[in-house]
PDB file of C-alpha atoms in Angstrom:
ATOM      1  CA  LEU S   1     116.713 106.018 100.732  1.00 66.00           C
ATOM      2  CA  GLU S   2     113.438 107.846 100.666  1.00 63.00           C
ATOM      3  CA  GLU S   3     115.134 111.198 101.244  1.00 68.00           C
ATOM      4  CA  PRO S   4     117.615 111.090  98.345  1.00 64.00           C
ATOM      5  CA  SER S   5     115.014 109.579  96.000  1.00 65.00           C
ATOM      6  CA  ARG S   6     112.464 112.276  96.833  1.00 61.00           C
ATOM      7  CA  GLY S   7     115.134 114.967  96.771  1.00 62.00           C
ATOM      8  CA  ALA S   8     116.367 114.018  93.319  1.00 70.00           C
ATOM      9  CA  GLY S   9     112.797 113.795  92.024  1.00 64.00           C
ATOM     10  CA  GLN S  10     111.883 117.180  93.475  1.00 68.00           C
ATOM     11  CA  ARG S  11     114.982 118.752  91.939  1.00 69.00           C
ATOM     12  CA  ALA S  12     114.403 117.141  88.532  1.00 71.00           C
ATOM     13  CA  GLN S  13     110.850 118.465  88.188  1.00 69.00           C
ATOM     14  CA  PRO S  14     111.744 122.154  87.756  1.00 78.00           C
ATOM     15  CA  ASP S  15     115.170 121.462  86.213  1.00 82.00           C
ATOM     16  CA  GLU S  16     115.545 123.072  82.791  1.00 87.00           C
ATOM     17  CA  VAL S  17     117.555 120.127  81.429  1.00 91.00           C
ATOM     18  CA  LEU S  18     115.697 117.181  82.963  1.00 89.00           C
ATOM     19  CA  GLU S  19     112.103 118.382  83.169  1.00 88.00           C
ATOM     20  CA  PRO S  20     111.523 118.173  79.411  1.00 89.00           C
ATOM     21  CA  ILE S  21     112.615 114.514  79.499  1.00 89.00           C
ATOM     22  CA  PHE S  22     110.858 113.518  82.737  1.00 85.00           C
ATOM     23  CA  GLY S  23     107.819 115.751  82.425  1.00 85.00           C
ATOM     24  CA  GLU S  24     107.089 116.157  78.739  1.00 86.00           C
ATOM     25  CA  VAL S  25     108.510 112.992  77.161  1.00 88.00           C
ATOM     26  CA  ALA S  26     108.278 110.329  79.890  1.00 86.00           C
ATOM     27  CA  GLU S  27     105.340 112.031  81.643  1.00 88.00           C
ATOM     28  CA  VAL S  28     106.650 110.712  84.957  1.00 84.00           C
ATOM     29  CA  ASP S  29     104.054 110.405  87.700  1.00 86.00           C
ATOM     30  CA  TRP S  30     106.323 111.232  90.638  1.00 81.00           C
ATOM     31  CA  VAL S  31     103.846 109.897  93.206  1.00 86.00           C
ATOM     32  CA  GLU S  32     104.172 106.493  91.532  1.00 87.00           C
ATOM     33  CA  HIS S  33     107.816 106.755  90.494  1.00 84.00           C
ATOM     34  CA  ILE S  34     109.417 107.723  93.840  1.00 84.00           C
ATOM     35  CA  PRO S  35     108.430 104.467  95.613  1.00 86.00           C
ATOM     36  CA  ARG S  36     109.864 102.523  92.671  1.00 85.00           C
ATOM     37  CA  LEU S  37     113.129 104.447  93.005  1.00 83.00           C
ATOM     38  CA  ILE S  38     113.221 103.710  96.722  1.00 83.00           C
ATOM     39  CA  ASP S  39     112.643  99.988  96.079  1.00 85.00           C
ATOM     40  CA  TYR S  40     115.351  99.962  93.412  1.00 84.00           C
ATOM     41  CA  TRP S  41     117.998 101.619  95.596  1.00 83.00           C
ATOM     42  CA  CYS S  42     117.070  99.395  98.562  1.00 83.00           C
ATOM     43  CA  SER S  43     117.673  96.384  96.345  1.00 84.00           C
ATOM     44  CA  ILE S  44     121.116  97.758  95.476  1.00 80.00           C
ATOM     45  CA  LEU S  45     122.194  98.496  99.051  1.00 81.00           C
ATOM     46  CA  PHE S  46     120.456  95.718 100.929  1.00 81.00           C
ATOM     47  CA  GLY S  47     119.975  92.974  98.358  1.00 79.00           C
ATOM     48  CA  SER S  48     116.199  93.096  98.773  1.00 72.00           C
ATOM     49  CA  GLU S  49     113.813  92.063  96.001  1.00 69.00           C
ATOM     50  CA  ASN S  50     113.726  94.423  93.034  1.00 61.00           C
ATOM     51  CA  PRO S  51     110.100  94.626  91.863  1.00 59.00           C
ATOM     52  CA  THR S  52     110.705  97.694  89.708  1.00 62.00           C
ATOM     53  CA  GLY S  53     111.370  95.932  86.413  1.00 68.00           C
ATOM     54  CA  SER S  54     114.160  96.461  83.934  1.00 79.00           C
ATOM     55  CA  VAL S  55     116.024  99.736  84.245  1.00 82.00           C
ATOM     56  CA  THR S  56     117.572  99.177  80.824  1.00 85.00           C
ATOM     57  CA  LYS S  57     114.239  98.576  79.065  1.00 87.00           C
ATOM     58  CA  ALA S  58     112.650 101.651  80.646  1.00 86.00           C
ATOM     59  CA  HIS S  59     115.528 103.890  79.617  1.00 90.00           C
ATOM     60  CA  ARG S  60     115.692 102.364  76.135  1.00 92.00           C
ATOM     61  CA  ARG S  61     111.998 103.255  75.636  1.00 90.00           C
ATOM     62  CA  LEU S  62     112.682 106.782  76.875  1.00 89.00           C
ATOM     63  CA  HIS S  63     115.707 107.168  74.594  1.00 93.00           C
ATOM     64  CA  ASP S  64     113.603 105.967  71.653  1.00 93.00           C
ATOM     65  CA  LEU S  65     111.128 108.784  72.349  1.00 92.00           C
ATOM     66  CA  ALA S  66     113.738 111.513  72.855  1.00 93.00           C
ATOM     67  CA  PRO S  67     117.496 111.036  72.663  1.00 95.00           C
ATOM     68  CA  ILE S  68     119.227 111.132  76.029  1.00 94.00           C
ATOM     69  CA  GLU S  69     122.431 113.160  75.826  1.00 95.00           C
ATOM     70  CA  ARG S  70     125.536 113.627  77.997  1.00 95.00           C
ATOM     71  CA  GLU S  71     124.042 116.776  79.481  1.00 95.00           C
ATOM     72  CA  HIS S  72     121.083 114.757  80.813  1.00 94.00           C
ATOM     73  CA  CYS S  73     123.427 112.176  82.373  1.00 95.00           C
ATOM     74  CA  ASP S  74     125.582 114.886  83.956  1.00 94.00           C
ATOM     75  CA  ARG S  75     122.600 116.701  85.408  1.00 92.00           C
ATOM     76  CA  TRP S  76     120.868 113.576  86.744  1.00 91.00           C
ATOM     77  CA  PHE S  77     124.083 112.376  88.369  1.00 94.00           C
ATOM     78  CA  ALA S  78     124.760 115.772  89.954  1.00 91.00           C
ATOM     79  CA  LEU S  79     121.194 115.960  91.337  1.00 88.00           C
ATOM     80  CA  TRP S  80     121.406 112.402  92.681  1.00 89.00           C
ATOM     81  CA  CYS S  81     124.755 113.006  94.396  1.00 91.00           C
ATOM     82  CA  SER S  82     123.564 116.288  95.854  1.00 90.00           C
ATOM     83  CA  SER S  83     120.431 114.601  97.198  1.00 88.00           C
ATOM     84  CA  VAL S  84     122.463 111.796  98.782  1.00 89.00           C
ATOM     85  CA  ASP S  85     124.955 114.252 100.278  1.00 89.00           C
ATOM     86  CA  GLN S  86     122.229 116.390 101.863  1.00 87.00           C
ATOM     87  CA  GLY S  87     121.244 113.784 104.411  1.00 81.00           C
ATOM     88  CA  TRP S  88     123.625 110.844 104.255  1.00 82.00           C
ATOM     89  CA  GLU S  89     127.289 110.166 104.818  1.00 85.00           C
ATOM     90  CA  GLY S  90     129.555 107.187 105.167  1.00 87.00           C
ATOM     91  CA  PRO S  91     130.385 104.113 103.139  1.00 88.00           C
ATOM     92  CA  ASN S  92     126.871 103.371 101.893  1.00 85.00           C
ATOM     93  CA  ALA S  93     126.391 106.962 100.750  1.00 86.00           C
ATOM     94  CA  GLU S  94     129.600 106.634  98.752  1.00 88.00           C
ATOM     95  CA  ARG S  95     128.569 103.192  97.501  1.00 87.00           C
ATOM     96  CA  ILE S  96     125.209 104.388  96.214  1.00 88.00           C
ATOM     97  CA  LYS S  97     126.770 107.365  94.434  1.00 90.00           C
ATOM     98  CA  HIS S  98     129.418 105.116  92.896  1.00 90.00           C
ATOM     99  CA  TYR S  99     126.749 102.644  91.769  1.00 89.00           C
ATOM    100  CA  ALA S 100     124.661 105.476  90.277  1.00 91.00           C
ATOM    101  CA  GLY S 101     127.673 106.606  88.259  1.00 93.00           C
ATOM    102  CA  ALA S 102     128.364 103.062  87.058  1.00 92.00           C
ATOM    103  CA  LEU S 103     124.683 102.587  86.201  1.00 91.00           C
ATOM    104  CA  MET S 104     124.585 105.806  84.169  1.00 94.00           C
ATOM    105  CA  ALA S 105     127.871 104.946  82.411  1.00 95.00           C
ATOM    106  CA  GLY S 106     126.438 101.560  81.441  1.00 94.00           C
ATOM    107  CA  LEU S 107     123.187 103.054  80.187  1.00 94.00           C
ATOM    108  CA  ALA S 108     125.098 105.683  78.218  1.00 96.00           C
ATOM    109  CA  LYS S 109     127.272 103.076  76.535  1.00 95.00           C
ATOM    110  CA  ARG S 110     124.699 100.342  75.914  1.00 94.00           C
ATOM    111  CA  VAL S 111     121.484 102.304  75.437  1.00 95.00           C
ATOM    112  CA  PHE S 112     122.205 105.962  74.664  1.00 95.00           C
ATOM    113  CA  GLY S 113     125.148 105.251  72.346  1.00 95.00           C
ATOM    114  CA  PHE S 114     127.975 107.320  73.841  1.00 95.00           C
ATOM    115  CA  SER S 115     130.689 107.143  76.469  1.00 95.00           C
ATOM    116  CA  TRP S 116     130.002 108.904  79.744  1.00 95.00           C
ATOM    117  CA  SER S 117     131.956 109.072  82.981  1.00 93.00           C
ATOM    118  CA  PRO S 118     130.748 110.451  86.299  1.00 89.00           C
ATOM    119  CA  ASP S 119     132.343 113.512  87.801  1.00 81.00           C
ATOM    120  CA  PRO S 120     134.853 111.967  90.245  1.00 79.00           C
ATOM    121  CA  ARG S 121     134.256 114.811  92.710  1.00 73.00           C
ATOM    122  CA  CYS S 122     130.833 113.324  93.417  1.00 73.00           C
ATOM    123  CA  SER S 123     131.986 109.908  94.591  1.00 58.00           C
ATOM    124  CA  PRO S 124     135.758 109.859  94.976  1.00 50.00           C
ATOM    125  CA  ASN S 125     136.111 107.303  97.790  1.00 50.00           C
ATOM    126  CA  HIS S 126     134.129 104.248  96.747  1.00 40.00           C
ATOM    127  CA  GLU S 127     134.791 101.353  99.098  1.00 36.00           C
ATOM    128  CA  SER S 128     132.879  98.210  99.924  1.00 30.00           C
ATOM    129  CA  PRO S 129     130.592  99.427 102.721  1.00 30.00           C
ATOM    130  CA  THR S 130     129.991  97.850 106.093  1.00 28.00           C
ATOM    131  CA  ALA S 131     127.921 100.641 107.615  1.00 28.00           C
ATOM    132  CA  TRP S 132     124.809 102.646 106.955  1.00 28.00           C
ATOM    133  CA  VAL S 133     125.197 106.091 108.429  1.00 29.00           C
ATOM    134  CA  HIS S 134     122.455 108.687 108.471  1.00 29.00           C
ATOM    135  CA  ALA S 135     123.717 112.173 109.234  1.00 30.00           C
ATOM    136  CA  ASP S 136     121.084 112.673 111.956  1.00 30.00           C
ATOM    137  CA  ALA S 137     121.235 109.198 113.483  1.00 30.00           C
ATOM    138  CA  PRO S 138     123.765 107.482 115.696  1.00 31.00           C
ATOM    139  CA  HIS S 139     126.434 105.507 113.873  1.00 30.00           C
ATOM    140  CA  ARG S 140     125.448 101.853 113.364  1.00 29.00           C
ATOM    141  CA  GLU S 141     127.780  99.183 112.084  1.00 29.00           C
ATOM    142  CA  THR S 142     126.163  96.237 110.336  1.00 29.00           C
ATOM    143  CA  SER S 143     127.646  93.347 108.443  1.00 28.00           C
ATOM    144  CA  ARG S 144     126.221  91.904 105.237  1.00 29.00           C
ATOM    145  CA  ALA S 145     124.728  89.048 107.254  1.00 29.00           C
ATOM    146  CA  THR S 146     122.901  91.331 109.670  1.00 29.00           C
ATOM    147  CA  ARG S 147     122.134  94.279 107.419  1.00 31.00           C
ATOM    148  CA  PRO S 148     118.415  95.204 107.612  1.00 34.00           C
ATOM    149  CA  SER S 149     116.223  94.497 104.604  1.00 35.00           C
ATOM    150  CA  ALA S 150     115.059  98.130 104.521  1.00 37.00           C
ATOM    151  CA  PRO S 151     116.850 101.384 105.313  1.00 39.00           C
ATOM    152  CA  PRO S 152     116.359 102.994 108.716  1.00 39.00           C
ATOM    153  CA  ASN S 153     113.718 105.732 108.819  1.00 37.00           C
TER     154      ASN S 153
END
């Protein structure tokens, strides 16, 4: 999960829509933030501890500083999906994109104050995953009981 987290962060920094929010308003320290993103997404896929704190509280504080709009949600989701798709494929790639869309929809509704739906072209085939497949690695099947606590490097 390091690759998609770093990829999305690297794409957000120069992005004309997201950079003002991440750079100017939130003043994100990407060196600090990327490991937190990795930990968060590992907790989603592998059920590991989530030491990153409350996603809702962090985004509520950000929204209080500068309103988050649909355009921000659309752009973040597109960058995330693109980053996942660049190096990952299979059920867990679809699962993480689906979860990201559900997470953003929930934040939009409960925190940002509007309805938002992810572009279905990004994650059309969400299924309950049983495999982690890296595009450059051999296919490995794992069950929930034997799934590693951290993603393969």
